[in-house]
mmCIF file of C-alpha atoms in Angstrom:
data_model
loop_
_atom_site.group_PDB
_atom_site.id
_atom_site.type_symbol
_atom_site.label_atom_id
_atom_site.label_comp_id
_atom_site.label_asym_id
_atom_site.label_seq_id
_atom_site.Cartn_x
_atom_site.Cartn_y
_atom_site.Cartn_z
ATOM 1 C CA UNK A 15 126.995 -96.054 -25.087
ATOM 2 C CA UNK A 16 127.104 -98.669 -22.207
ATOM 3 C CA UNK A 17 124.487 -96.861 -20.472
ATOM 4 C CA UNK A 18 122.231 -96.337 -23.208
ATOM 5 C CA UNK A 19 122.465 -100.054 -23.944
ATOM 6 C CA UNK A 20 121.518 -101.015 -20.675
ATOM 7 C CA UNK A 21 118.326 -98.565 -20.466
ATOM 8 C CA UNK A 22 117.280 -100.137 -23.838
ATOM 9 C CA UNK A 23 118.112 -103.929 -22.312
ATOM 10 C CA UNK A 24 115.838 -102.279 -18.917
ATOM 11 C CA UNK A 25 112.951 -101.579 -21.234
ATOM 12 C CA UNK A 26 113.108 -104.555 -23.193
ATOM 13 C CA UNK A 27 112.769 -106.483 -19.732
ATOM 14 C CA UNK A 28 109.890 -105.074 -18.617
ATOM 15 C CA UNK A 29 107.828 -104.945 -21.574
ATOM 16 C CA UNK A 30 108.309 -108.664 -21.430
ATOM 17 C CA UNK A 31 107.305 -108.780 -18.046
ATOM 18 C CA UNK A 32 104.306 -106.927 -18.746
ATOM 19 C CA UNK A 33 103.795 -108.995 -21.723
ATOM 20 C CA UNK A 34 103.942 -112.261 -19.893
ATOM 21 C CA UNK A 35 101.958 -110.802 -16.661
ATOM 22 C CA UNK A 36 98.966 -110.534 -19.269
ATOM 23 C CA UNK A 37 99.176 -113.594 -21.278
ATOM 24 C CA UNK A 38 99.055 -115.058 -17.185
ATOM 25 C CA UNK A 39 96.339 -113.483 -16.642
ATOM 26 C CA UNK A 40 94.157 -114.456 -19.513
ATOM 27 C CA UNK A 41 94.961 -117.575 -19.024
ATOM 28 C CA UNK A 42 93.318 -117.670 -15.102
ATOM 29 C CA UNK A 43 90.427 -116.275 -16.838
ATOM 30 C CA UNK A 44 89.749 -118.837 -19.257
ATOM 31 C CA UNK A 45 90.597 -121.587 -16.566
ATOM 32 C CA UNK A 46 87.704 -120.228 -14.282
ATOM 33 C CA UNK A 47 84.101 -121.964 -14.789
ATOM 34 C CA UNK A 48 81.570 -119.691 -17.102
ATOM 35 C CA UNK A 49 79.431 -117.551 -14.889
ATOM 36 C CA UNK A 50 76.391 -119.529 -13.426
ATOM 37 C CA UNK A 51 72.859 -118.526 -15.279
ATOM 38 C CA UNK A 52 70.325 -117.131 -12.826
ATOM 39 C CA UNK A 53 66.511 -117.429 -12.792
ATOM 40 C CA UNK A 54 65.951 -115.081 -10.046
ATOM 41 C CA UNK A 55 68.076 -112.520 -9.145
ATOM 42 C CA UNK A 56 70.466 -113.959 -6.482
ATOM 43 C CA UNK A 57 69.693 -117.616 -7.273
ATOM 44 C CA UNK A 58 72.490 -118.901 -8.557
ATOM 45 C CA UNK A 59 72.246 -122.204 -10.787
ATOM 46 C CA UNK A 60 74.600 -125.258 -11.551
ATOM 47 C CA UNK A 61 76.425 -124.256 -14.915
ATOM 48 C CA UNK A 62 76.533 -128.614 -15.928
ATOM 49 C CA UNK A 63 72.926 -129.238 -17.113
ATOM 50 C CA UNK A 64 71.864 -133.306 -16.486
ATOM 51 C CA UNK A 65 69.415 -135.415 -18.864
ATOM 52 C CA UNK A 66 66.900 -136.186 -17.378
ATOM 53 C CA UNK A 67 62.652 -137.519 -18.388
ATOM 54 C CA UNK A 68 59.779 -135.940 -18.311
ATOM 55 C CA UNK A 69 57.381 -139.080 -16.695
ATOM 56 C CA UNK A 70 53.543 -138.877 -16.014
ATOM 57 C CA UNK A 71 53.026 -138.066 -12.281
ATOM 58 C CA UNK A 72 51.425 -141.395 -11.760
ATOM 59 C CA UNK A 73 50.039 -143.860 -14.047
ATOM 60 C CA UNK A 74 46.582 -146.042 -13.181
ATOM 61 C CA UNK A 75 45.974 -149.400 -14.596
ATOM 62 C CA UNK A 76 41.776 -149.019 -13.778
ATOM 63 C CA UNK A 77 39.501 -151.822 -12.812
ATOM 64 C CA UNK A 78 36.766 -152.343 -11.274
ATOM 65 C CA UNK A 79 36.289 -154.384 -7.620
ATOM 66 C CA UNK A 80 33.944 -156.579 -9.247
ATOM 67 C CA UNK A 81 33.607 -158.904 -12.238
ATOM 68 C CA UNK A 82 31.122 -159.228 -15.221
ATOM 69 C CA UNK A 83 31.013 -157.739 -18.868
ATOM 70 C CA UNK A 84 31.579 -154.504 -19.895
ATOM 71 C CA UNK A 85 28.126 -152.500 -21.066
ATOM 72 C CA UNK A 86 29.732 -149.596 -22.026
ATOM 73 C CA UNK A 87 33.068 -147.107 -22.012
ATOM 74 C CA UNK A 88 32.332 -143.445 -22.731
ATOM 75 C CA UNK A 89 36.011 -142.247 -23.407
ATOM 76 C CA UNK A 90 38.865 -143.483 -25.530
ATOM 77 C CA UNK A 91 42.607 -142.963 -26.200
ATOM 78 C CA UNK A 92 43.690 -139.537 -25.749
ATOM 79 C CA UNK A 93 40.472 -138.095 -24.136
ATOM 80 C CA UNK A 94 41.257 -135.779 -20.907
ATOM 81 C CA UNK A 95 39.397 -137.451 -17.738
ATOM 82 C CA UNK A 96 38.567 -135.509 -14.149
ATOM 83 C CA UNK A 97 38.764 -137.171 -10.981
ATOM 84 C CA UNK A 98 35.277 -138.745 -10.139
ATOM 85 C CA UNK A 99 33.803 -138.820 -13.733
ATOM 86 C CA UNK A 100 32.380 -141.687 -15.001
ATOM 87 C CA UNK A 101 34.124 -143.389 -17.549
ATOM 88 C CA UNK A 102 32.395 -146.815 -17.630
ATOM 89 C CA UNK A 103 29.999 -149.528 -16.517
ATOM 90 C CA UNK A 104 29.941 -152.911 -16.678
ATOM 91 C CA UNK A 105 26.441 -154.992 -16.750
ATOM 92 C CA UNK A 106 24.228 -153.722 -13.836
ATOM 93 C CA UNK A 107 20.574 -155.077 -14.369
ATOM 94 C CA UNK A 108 20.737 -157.468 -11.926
ATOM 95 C CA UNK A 109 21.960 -155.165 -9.521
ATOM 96 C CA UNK A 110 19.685 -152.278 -10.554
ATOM 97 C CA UNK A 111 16.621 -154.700 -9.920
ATOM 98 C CA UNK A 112 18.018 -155.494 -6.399
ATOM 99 C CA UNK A 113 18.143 -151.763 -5.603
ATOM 100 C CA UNK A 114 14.443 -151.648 -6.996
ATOM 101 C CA UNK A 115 13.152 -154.309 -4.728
ATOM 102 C CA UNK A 116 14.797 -152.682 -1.510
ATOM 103 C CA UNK A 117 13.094 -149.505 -1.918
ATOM 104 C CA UNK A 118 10.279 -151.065 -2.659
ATOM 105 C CA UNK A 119 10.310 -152.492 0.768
ATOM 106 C CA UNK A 120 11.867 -149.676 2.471
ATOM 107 C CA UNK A 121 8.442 -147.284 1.512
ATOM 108 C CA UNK A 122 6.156 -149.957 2.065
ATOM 109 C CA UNK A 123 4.340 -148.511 5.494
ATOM 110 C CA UNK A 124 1.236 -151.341 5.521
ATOM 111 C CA UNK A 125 3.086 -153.495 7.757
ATOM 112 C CA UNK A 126 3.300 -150.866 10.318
ATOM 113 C CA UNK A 127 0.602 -148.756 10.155
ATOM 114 C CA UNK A 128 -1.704 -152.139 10.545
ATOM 115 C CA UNK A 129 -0.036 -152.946 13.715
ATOM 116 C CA UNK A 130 -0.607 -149.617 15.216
ATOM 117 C CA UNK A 131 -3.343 -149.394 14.448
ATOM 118 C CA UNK A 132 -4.195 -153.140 15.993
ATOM 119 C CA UNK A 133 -2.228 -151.892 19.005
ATOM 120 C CA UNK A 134 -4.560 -149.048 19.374
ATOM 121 C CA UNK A 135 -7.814 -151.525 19.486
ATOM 122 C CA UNK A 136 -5.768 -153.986 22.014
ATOM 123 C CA UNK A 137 -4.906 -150.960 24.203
ATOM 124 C CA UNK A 138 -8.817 -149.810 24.386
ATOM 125 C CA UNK A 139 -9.569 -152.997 24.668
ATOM 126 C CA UNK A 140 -7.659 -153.309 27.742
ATOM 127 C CA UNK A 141 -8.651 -150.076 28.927
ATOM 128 C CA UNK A 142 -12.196 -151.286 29.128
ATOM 129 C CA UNK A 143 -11.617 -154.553 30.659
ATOM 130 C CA UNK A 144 -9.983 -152.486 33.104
ATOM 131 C CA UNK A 145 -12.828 -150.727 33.625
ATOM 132 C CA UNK A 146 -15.360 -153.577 33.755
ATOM 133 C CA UNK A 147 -13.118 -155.138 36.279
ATOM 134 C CA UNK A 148 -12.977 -152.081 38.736
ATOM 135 C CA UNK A 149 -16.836 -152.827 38.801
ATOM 136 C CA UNK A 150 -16.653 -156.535 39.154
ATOM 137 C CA UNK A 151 -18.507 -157.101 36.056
ATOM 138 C CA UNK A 152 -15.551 -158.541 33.934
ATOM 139 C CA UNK A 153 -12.549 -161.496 34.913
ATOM 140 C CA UNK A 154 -9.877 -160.906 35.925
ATOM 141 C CA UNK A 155 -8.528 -163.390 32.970
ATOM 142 C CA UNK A 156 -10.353 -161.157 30.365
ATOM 143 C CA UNK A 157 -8.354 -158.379 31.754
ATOM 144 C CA UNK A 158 -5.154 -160.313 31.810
ATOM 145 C CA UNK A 159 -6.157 -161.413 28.665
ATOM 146 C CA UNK A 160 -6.542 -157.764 27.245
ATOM 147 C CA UNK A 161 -3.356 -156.985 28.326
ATOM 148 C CA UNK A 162 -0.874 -159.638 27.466
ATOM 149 C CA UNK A 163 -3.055 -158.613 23.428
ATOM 150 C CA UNK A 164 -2.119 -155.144 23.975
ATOM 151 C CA UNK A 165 1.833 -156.093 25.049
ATOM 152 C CA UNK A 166 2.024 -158.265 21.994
ATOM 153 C CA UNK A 167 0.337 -155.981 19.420
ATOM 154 C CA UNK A 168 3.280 -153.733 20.614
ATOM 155 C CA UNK A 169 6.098 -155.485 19.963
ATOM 156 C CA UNK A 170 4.887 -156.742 16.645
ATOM 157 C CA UNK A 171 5.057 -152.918 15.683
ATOM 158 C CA UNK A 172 8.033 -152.633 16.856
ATOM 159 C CA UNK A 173 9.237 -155.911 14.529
ATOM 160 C CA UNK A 174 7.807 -153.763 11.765
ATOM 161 C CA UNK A 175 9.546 -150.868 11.870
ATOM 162 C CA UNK A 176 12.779 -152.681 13.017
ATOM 163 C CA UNK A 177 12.375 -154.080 9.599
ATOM 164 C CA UNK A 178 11.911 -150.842 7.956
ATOM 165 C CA UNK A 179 15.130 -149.741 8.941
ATOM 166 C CA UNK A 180 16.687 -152.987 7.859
ATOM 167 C CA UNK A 181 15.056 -152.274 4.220
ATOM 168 C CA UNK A 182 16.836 -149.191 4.189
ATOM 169 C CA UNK A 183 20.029 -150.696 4.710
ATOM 170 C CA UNK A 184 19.469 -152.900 2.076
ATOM 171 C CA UNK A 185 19.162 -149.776 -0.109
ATOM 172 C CA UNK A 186 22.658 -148.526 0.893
ATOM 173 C CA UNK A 187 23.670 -151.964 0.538
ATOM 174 C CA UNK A 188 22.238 -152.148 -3.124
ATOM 175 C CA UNK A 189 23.452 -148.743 -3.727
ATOM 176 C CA UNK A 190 27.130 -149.675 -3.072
ATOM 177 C CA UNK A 191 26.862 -153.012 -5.047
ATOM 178 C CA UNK A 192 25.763 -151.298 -7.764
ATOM 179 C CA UNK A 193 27.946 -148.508 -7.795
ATOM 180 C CA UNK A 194 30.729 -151.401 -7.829
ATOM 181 C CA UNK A 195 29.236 -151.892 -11.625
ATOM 182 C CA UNK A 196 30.437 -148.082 -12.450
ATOM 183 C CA UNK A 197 33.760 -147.262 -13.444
ATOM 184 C CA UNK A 198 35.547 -143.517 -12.490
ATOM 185 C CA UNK A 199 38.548 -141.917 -12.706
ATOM 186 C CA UNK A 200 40.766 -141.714 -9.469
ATOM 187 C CA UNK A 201 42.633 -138.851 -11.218
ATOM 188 C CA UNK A 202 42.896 -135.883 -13.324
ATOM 189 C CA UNK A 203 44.320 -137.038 -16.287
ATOM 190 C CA UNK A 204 44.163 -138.639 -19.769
ATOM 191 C CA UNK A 205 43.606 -142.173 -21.242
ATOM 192 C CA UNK A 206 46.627 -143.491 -22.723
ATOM 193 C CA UNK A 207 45.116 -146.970 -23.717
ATOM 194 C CA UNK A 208 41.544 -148.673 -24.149
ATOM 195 C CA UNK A 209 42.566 -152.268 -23.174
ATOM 196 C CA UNK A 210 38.780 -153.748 -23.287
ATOM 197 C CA UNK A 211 35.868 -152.701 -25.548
ATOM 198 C CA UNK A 212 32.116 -153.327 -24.108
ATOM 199 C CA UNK A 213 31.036 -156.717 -24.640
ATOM 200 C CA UNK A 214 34.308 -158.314 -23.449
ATOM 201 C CA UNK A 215 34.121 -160.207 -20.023
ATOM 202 C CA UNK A 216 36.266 -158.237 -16.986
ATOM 203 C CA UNK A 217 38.183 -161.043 -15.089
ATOM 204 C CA UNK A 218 40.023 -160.584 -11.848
ATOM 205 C CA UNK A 219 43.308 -159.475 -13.530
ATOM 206 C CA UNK A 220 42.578 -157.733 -16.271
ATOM 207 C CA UNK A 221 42.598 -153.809 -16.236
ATOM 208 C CA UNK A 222 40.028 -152.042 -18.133
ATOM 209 C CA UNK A 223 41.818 -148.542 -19.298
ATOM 210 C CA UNK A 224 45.023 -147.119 -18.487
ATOM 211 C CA UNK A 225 45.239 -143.894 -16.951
ATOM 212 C CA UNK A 226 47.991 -140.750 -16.564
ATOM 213 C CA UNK A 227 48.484 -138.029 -14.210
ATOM 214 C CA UNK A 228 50.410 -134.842 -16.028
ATOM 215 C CA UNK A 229 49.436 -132.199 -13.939
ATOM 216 C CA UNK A 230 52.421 -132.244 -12.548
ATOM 217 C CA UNK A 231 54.363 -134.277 -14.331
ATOM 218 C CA UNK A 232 57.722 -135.901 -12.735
ATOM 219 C CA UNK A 233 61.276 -135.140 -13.818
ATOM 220 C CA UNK A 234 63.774 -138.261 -12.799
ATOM 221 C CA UNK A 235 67.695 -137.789 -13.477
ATOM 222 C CA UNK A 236 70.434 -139.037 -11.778
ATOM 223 C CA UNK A 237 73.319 -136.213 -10.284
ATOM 224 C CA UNK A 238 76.788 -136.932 -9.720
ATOM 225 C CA UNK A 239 77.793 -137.799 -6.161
ATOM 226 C CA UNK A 240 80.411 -134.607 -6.452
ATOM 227 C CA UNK A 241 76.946 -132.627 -6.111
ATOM 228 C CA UNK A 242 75.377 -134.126 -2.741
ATOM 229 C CA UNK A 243 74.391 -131.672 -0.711
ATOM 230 C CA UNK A 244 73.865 -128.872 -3.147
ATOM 231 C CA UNK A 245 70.705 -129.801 -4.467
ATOM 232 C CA UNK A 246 68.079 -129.723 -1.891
ATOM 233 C CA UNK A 247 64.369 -130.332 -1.895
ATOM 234 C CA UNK A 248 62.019 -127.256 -2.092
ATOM 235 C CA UNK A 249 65.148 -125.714 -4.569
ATOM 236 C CA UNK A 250 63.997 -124.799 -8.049
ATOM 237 C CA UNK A 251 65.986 -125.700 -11.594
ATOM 238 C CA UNK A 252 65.475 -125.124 -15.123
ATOM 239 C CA UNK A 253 63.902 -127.927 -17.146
ATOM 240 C CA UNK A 254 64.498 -127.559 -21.137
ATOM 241 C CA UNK A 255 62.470 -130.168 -22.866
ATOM 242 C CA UNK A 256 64.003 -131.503 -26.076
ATOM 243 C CA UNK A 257 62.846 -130.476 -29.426
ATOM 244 C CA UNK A 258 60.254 -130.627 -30.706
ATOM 245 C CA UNK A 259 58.945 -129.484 -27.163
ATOM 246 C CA UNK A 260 61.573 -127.218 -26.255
ATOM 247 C CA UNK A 261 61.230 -124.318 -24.077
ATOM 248 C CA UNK A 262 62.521 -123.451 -20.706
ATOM 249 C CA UNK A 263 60.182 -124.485 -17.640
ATOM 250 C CA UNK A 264 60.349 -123.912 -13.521
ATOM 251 C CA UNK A 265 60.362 -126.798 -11.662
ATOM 252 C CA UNK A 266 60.413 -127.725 -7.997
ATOM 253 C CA UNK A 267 62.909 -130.685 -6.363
ATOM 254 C CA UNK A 268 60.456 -132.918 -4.109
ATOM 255 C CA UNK A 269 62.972 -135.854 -3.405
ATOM 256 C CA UNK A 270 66.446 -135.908 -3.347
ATOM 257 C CA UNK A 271 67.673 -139.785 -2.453
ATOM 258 C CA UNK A 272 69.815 -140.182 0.427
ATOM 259 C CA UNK A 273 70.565 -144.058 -0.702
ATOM 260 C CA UNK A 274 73.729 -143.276 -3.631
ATOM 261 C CA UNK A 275 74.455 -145.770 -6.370
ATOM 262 C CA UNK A 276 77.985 -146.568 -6.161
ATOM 263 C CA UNK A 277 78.514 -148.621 -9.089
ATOM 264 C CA UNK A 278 77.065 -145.454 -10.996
ATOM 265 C CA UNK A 279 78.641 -142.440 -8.408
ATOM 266 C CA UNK A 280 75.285 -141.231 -8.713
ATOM 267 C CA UNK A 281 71.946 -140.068 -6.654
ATOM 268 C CA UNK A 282 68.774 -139.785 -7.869
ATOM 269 C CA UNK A 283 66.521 -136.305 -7.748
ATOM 270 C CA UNK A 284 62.899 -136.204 -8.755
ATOM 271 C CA UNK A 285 61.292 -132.820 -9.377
ATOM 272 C CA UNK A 286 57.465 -131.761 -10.299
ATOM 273 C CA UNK A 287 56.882 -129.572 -13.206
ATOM 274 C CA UNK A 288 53.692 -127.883 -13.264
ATOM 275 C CA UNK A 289 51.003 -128.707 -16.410
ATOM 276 C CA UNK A 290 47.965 -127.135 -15.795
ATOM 277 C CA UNK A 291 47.215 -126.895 -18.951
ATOM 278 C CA UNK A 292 48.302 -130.148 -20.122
ATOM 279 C CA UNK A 293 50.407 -128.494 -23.185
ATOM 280 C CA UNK A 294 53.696 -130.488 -21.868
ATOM 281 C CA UNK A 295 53.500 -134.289 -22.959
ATOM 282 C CA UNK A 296 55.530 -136.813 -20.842
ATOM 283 C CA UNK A 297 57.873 -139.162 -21.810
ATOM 284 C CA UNK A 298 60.385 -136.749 -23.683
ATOM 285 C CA UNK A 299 64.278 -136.713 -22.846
ATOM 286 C CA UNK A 300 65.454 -133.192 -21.091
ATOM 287 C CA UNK A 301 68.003 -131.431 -19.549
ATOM 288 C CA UNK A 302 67.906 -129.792 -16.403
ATOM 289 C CA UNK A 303 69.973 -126.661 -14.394
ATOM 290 C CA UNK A 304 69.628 -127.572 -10.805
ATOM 291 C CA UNK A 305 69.905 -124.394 -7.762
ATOM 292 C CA UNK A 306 73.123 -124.460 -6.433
ATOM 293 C CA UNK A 307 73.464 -124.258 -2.894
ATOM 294 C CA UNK A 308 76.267 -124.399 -0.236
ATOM 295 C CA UNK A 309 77.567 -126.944 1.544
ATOM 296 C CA UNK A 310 78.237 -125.813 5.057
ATOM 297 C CA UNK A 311 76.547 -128.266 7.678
ATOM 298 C CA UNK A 312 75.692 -130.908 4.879
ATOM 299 C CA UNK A 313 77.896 -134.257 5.166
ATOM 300 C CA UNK A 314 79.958 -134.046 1.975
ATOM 301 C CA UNK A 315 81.362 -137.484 0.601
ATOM 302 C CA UNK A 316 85.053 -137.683 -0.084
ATOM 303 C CA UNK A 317 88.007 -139.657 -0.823
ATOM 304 C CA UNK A 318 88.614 -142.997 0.569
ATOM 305 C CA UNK A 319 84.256 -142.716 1.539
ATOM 306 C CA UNK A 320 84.845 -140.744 4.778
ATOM 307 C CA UNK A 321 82.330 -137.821 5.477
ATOM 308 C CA UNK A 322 83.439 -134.084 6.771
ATOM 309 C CA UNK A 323 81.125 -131.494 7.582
#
């Protein structure tokens, strides 16, 4: 009976053993960090996702070099512009009349074609007193005379077509002062506000429209110091817009600060997110699941703010 008791006390022992062995187990399981979401196959990604904004690329406050009063604006709020279009003018008539007179000058060729051909009567002139004088019937003043006509009658064409080239650089001149009166785009983009209408005077401050870049747009958030050196520029991450966007996007990290806030214990990352076709609208929250990449050879902050390698 003793023996039997202790074989049943043996087996009672190790099923709890067992037992507890399992419930350990489980427990190490559930204490280890989800499996990281991949993109790619072997690119493993951050499991914490960070808020982050969806910002225009760049915005433009346009305006033109010059002043005067707007004549016209040919796009409004909302309206896609291309880099070099024409979006506006301001008042040009005076400027357009300028440019009218230069090439007016600039084609005018009776200044120069009469002193040619006066230098070509001078220089036969002279080329008969020459003659005459080889037979002693003419002075030798008339033949100075002759000459000194002829030397003059040359420069004088010269002066003219001197100032034919000076007429045409009045044209360019003209050209650039009036193409000071036209407004265009600097970007691809769209108009996000009209802040004059034609008719109103342009000052020296005053914008005219208001310009954004969204092809790419520009994803600021702010990381956790724990992650320095794990998010690198060139990596990729997952951007997921907010509703009523939504969706899961690609996007690239082109600046990862190496100046960290330490009031906040955060760095700032800014990625592009392609927008080619313009269907993504900027200024929306997000969240974004930055590449995760290893720390070997990357200073890694610490305790007490030492660095190890």
């Amino acid at each position: 009976m003793i023996f039997k008791g202790c074989q049943l006390m043996r087996c009672i022992m190790w099923s709890l053993g067992w037992s507890l062995g399992f419930v350990l187990t489980s427990l190490v399981a559930m204490s280890e960090p989800p499996s990281n979401a991949t993109a790619t196959v072997g690119v493993p990604f951050l499991a914490t996702e960070f808020e982050c904004v969806i910002e225009p690329h760049q915005v433009v406050k346009l305006a033109s070099s010059v002043v005067g009063v707007i004549a016209r604006l040919d796009v409004d709020r909302g309206d896609i512009v291309r880099r070099g279009q024409i979006v506006g003018k301001l008042e040009d008539g005076v400027e357009a009349a300028t440019l009218a007179l230069a090439q007016a000058r600039a084609t005018n060729e009776y200044v120069s074609k009469s002193h040619e051909a006066r230098l070509q009567f001078l220089r036969s002139k002279y080329k008969r007193q020459n003659e005459l004088y080889s037979k002693a019937i003419s002075s030798q003043a008339a033949l100075e005379e002759a000459d000194a006509g002829a030397k003059v009658a040359e420069q004088q064409l010269k002066e003219a077509e001197l100032n034919r080239e000076v007429a045409y650089l009045e044209i360019r001149r003209a050209e650039e002062v009036l193409n000071q009166r036209t407004l265009r785009s600097p970007i691809d983009g769209v108009v996000v506000e009209r802040l004059l209408v034609p008719g109103e005077y342009r000052n020296e401050q005053t914008p005219i429209l208001t310009l954004a870049q969204i092809d790419p747009l520009r994803v600021e958030v702010f990381v956790s110091t724990t992650y320095y050196g794990r998010i690198r520029a060139g990596s990729t991450a997952e951007v997921r817009p907010e509703q009523p966007v939504g969706g899961v996007y690609s996007a690239i990290v082109t600046v990862v600060d190496r100046v960290l806030d330490a009031a906040s214990g955060t760095f700032g990352v800014r990625l592009a997110l392609p927008n080619p076709d313009l269907l993504l609208p900027a200024g929306i929250p997000c969240k974004v699941l930055f590449e995760m990449h290893p720390t070997e050879g990357i200073p890694v902050l610490v305790d007490g703010g030492s660095r190890s390698n």
